[in-house]
Tab-separated table of C-alpha atoms in Angstrom:
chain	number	residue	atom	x	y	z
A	285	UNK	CA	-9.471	9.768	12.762
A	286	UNK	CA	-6.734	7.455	11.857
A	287	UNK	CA	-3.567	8.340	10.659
A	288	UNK	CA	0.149	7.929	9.784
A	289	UNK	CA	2.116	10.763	9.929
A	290	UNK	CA	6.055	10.287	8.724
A	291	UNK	CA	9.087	13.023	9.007
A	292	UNK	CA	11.010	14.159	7.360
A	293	UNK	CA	8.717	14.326	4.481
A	294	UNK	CA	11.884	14.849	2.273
A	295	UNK	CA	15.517	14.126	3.057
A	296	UNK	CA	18.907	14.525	0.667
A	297	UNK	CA	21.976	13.196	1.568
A	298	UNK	CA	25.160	12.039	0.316
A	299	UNK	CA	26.615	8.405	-0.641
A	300	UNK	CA	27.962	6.844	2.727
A	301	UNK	CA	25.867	8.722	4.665
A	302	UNK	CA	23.402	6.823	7.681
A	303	UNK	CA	19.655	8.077	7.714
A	304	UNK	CA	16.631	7.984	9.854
A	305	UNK	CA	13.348	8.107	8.788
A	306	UNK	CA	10.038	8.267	11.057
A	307	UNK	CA	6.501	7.127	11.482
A	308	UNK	CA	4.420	8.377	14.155
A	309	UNK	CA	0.383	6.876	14.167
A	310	UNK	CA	-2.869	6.473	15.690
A	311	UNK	CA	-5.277	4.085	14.569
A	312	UNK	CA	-7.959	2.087	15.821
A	313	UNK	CA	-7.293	-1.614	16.050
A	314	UNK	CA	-3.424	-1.564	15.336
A	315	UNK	CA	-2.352	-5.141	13.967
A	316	UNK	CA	0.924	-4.438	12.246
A	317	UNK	CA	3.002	-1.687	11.174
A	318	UNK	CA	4.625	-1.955	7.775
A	319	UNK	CA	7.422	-0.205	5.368
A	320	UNK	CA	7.223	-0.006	1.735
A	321	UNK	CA	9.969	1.303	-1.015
A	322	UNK	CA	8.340	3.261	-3.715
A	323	UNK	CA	10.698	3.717	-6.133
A	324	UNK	CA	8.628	4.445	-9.908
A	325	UNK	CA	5.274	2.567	-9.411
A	326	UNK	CA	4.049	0.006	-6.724
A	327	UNK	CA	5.138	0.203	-3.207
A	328	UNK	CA	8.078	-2.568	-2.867
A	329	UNK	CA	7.634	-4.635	0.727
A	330	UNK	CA	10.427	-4.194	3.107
A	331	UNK	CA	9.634	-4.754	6.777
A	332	UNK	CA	6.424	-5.802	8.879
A	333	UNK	CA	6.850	-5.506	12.686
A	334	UNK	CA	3.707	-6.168	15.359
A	335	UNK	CA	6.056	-6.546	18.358
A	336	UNK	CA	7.763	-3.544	20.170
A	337	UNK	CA	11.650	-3.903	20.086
A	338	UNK	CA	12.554	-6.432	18.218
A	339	UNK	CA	14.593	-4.775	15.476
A	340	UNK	CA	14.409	-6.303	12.141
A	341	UNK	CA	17.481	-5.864	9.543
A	342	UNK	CA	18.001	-6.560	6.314
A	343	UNK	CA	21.076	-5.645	5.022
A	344	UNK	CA	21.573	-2.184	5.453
A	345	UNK	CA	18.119	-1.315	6.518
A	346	UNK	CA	16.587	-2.013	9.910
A	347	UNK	CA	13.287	-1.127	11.376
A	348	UNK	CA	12.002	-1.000	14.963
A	349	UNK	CA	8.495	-0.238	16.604
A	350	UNK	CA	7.690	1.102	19.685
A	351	UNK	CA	4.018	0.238	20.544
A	352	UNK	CA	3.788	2.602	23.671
A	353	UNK	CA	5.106	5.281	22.086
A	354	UNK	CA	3.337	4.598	18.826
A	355	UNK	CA	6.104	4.741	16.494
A	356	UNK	CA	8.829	3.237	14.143
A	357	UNK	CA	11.435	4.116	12.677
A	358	UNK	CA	13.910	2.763	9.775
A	359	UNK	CA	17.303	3.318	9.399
A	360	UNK	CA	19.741	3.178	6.380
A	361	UNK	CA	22.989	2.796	7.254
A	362	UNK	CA	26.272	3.282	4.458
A	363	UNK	CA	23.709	5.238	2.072
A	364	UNK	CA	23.694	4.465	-1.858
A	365	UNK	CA	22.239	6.258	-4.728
A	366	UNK	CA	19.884	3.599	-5.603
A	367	UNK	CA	18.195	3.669	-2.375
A	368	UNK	CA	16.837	7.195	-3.793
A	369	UNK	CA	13.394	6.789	-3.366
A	370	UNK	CA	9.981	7.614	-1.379
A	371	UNK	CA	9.568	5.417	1.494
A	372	UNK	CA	6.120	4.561	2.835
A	373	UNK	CA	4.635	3.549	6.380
A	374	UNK	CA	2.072	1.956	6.704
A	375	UNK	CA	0.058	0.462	9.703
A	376	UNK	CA	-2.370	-2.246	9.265
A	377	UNK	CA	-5.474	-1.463	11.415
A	378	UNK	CA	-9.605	-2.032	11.894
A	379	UNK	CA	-10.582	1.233	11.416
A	380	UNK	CA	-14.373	-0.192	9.866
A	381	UNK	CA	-14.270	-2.839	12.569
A	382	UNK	CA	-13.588	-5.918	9.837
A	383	UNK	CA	-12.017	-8.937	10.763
A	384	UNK	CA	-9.201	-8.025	7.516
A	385	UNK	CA	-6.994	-5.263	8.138
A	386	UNK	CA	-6.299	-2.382	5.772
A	387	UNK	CA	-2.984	-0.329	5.363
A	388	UNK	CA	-3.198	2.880	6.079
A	389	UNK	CA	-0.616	4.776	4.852
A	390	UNK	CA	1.480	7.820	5.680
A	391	UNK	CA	2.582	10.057	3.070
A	392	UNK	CA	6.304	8.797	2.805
A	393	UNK	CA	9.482	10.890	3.004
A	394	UNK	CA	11.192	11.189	-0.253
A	395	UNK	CA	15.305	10.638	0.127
A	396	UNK	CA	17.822	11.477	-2.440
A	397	UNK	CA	21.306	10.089	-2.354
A	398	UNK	CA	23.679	12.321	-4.319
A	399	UNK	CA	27.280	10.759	-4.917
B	218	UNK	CA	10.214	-14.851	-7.027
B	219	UNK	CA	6.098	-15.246	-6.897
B	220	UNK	CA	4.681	-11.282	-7.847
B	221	UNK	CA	1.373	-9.946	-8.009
B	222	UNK	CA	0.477	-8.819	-11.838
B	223	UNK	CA	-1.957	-6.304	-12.991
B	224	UNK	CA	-3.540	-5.366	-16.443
B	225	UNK	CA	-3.740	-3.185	-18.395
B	226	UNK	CA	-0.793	-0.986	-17.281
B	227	UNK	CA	-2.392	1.955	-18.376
B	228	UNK	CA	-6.315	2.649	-18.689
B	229	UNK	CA	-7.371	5.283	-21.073
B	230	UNK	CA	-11.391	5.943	-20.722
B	231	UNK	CA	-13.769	8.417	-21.294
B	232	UNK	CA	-16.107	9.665	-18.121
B	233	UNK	CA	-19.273	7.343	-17.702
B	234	UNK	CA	-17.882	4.225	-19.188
B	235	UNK	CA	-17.231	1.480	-17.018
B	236	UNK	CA	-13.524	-0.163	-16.507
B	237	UNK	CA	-12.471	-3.203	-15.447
B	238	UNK	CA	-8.731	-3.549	-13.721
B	239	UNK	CA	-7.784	-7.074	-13.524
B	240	UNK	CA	-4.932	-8.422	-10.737
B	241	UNK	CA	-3.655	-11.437	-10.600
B	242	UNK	CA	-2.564	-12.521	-7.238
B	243	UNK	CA	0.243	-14.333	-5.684
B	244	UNK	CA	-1.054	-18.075	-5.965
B	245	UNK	CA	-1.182	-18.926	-2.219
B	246	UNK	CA	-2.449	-15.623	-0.609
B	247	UNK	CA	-5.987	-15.230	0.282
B	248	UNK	CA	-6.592	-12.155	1.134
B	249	UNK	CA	-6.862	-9.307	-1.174
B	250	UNK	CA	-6.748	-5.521	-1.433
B	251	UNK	CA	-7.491	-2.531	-3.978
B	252	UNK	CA	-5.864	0.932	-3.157
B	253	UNK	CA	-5.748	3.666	-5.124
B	254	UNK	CA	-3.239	6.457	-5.438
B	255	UNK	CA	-4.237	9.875	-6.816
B	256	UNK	CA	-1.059	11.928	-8.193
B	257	UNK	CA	0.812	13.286	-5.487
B	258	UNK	CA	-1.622	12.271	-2.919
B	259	UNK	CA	-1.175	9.256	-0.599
B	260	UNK	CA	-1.993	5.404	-1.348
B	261	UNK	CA	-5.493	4.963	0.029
B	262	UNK	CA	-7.049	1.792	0.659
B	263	UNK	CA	-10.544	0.989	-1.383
B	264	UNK	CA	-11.248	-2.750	-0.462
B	265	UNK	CA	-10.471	-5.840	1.157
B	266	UNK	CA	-11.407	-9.900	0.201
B	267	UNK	CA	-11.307	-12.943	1.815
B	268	UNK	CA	-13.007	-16.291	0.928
B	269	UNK	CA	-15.373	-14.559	-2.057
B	270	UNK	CA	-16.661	-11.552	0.073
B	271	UNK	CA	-15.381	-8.048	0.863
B	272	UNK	CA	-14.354	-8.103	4.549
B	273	UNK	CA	-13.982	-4.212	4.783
B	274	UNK	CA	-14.306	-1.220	2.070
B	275	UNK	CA	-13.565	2.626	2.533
B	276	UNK	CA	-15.934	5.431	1.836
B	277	UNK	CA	-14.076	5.750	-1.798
B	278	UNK	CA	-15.212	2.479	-2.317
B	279	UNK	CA	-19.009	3.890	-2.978
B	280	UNK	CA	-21.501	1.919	-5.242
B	281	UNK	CA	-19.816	2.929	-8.640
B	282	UNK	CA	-17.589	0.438	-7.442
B	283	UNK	CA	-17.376	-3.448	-7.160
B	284	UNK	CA	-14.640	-6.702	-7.235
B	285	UNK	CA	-15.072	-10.108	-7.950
B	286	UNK	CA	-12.914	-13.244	-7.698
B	287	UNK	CA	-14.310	-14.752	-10.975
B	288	UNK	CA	-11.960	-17.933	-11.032
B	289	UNK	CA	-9.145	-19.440	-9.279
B	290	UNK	CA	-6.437	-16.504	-10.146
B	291	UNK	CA	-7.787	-13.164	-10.933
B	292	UNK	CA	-8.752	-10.298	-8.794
B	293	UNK	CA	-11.157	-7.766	-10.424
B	294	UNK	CA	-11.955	-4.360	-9.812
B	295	UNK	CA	-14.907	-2.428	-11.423
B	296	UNK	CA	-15.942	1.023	-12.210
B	297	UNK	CA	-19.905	1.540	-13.264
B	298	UNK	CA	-19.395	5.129	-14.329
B	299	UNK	CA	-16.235	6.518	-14.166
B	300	UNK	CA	-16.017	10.226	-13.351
B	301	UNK	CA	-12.298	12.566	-13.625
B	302	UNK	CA	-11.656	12.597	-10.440
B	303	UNK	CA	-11.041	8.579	-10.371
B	304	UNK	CA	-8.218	8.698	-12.474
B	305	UNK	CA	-5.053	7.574	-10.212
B	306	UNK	CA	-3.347	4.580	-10.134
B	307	UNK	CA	-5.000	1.447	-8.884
B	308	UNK	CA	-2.470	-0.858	-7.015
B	309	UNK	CA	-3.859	-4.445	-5.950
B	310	UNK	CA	-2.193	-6.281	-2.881
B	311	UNK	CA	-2.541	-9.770	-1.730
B	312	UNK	CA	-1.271	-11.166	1.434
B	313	UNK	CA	-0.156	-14.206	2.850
B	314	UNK	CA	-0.678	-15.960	6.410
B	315	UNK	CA	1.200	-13.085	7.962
B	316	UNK	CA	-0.750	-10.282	6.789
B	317	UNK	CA	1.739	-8.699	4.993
B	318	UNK	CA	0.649	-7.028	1.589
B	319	UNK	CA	2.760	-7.636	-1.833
B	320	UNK	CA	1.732	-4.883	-4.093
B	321	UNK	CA	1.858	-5.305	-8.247
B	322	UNK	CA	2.354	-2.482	-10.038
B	323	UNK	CA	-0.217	-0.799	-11.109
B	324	UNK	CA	-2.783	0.646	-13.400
B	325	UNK	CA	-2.910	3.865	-14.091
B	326	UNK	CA	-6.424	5.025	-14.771
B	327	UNK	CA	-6.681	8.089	-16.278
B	328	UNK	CA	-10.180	9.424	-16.974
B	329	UNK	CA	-11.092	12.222	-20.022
């Protein structure tokens, strides 16, 4: 069975502060692996990455994969309160064998920045 | 900045009527998504379209369920019947050459 599996499910730290977040997976047909911001509603787009170690950055976020290993991770560096939020990973596979990928998502790890 | 839009925001319905959650896509993507998101629970994908047919569909997405492209900009989802447990919020994506999926912001459904 497919399936995204992310640590620390929950995570509180303070203003300034430099975090890690992880996403483990197996799926059939890996394409892509993605990370959302869910802040009150819809998932907000922040990384895709299909090649292993090429770290992508913006601002003070950054995201790498490691295809052998079958992970990612993303990193906040210099912490503020508004990136308190729940933050998703999700890999685009095949599981059904279609020529369109799906997300498959893990269930997130919520991070609170206190001041 | 190009966003996809949904309607309503929230959905209000009584079990066994049918619904109708309407998405509006970013103009230039072609490929299209439905997920849903019980309370709590993860976001799980129902659906995917590309040029006017579903390319793959989960086994939520059972025959209670259906989308249609019915014109150049909106992205429809339908439920026949709808029972409690599909109250959740229903999240369409669309996504570009590169796969990636833009998400708008949902409808919560909530079934009585």
């Amino acid at each position: 069975e497919d399936k995204v599996v992310q640590s620390p499910l929950s995570l509180v730290v303070h203003e300034g502060d430099t975090v890690t977040l992880n996403c483990s997976y197996e799926v059939t047909n890996f394409r892509s692996l993605l990370w959302y911001k869910q802040e009150k509603k819809a998932p907000t787009f922040l990384f895709m990455l299909t090649s292993s170690g090429i770290e992508k950055k913006s601002g003070r976020l950054s995201s790498i994969l490691d295809k052998k290993e079958l992970f990612s991770i993303l990193n906040i560096t210099a912490t503020q309160t508004g990136d308190s939020a729940i933050y998703l990973c999700a890999v685009e596979a095949s599981p059904y064998g279609g020529s369109q990928g799906n997300l498959i998502f893990g269930k997130g790890t919520k991070l609170s920045v206190k001041p | 900045e190009p966003e996809v839009t949904q309607t309503p925001s929230h959905q209000v319905t009584q079990m066994g009527q049918e619904v109708i959650l309407r998405c509006v896509p970013i103009s230039n993507h072609l490929y299209f998504y439905w997920y849903r998101q019980i309370l709590g629970q993860k976001v799980e994908f129902l659906v995917s379209f590309y040029n006017n047919e579903i390319s793959e569909k989960s086994e939520i997405f059972d025959d209670q369920f259906s989308v249609e492209r019915p014109d150049g900009s909106n992205f429809t989802l339908k439920i026949r019947s709808t029972k409690l447990e599909d109250s959740a919020m229903y999240f369409c994506a669309s996504g570009g050459t590169f796969y990636e999926q833009y998400f708008g912001p949902g409808t919560r459904l909530t079934v009585t």
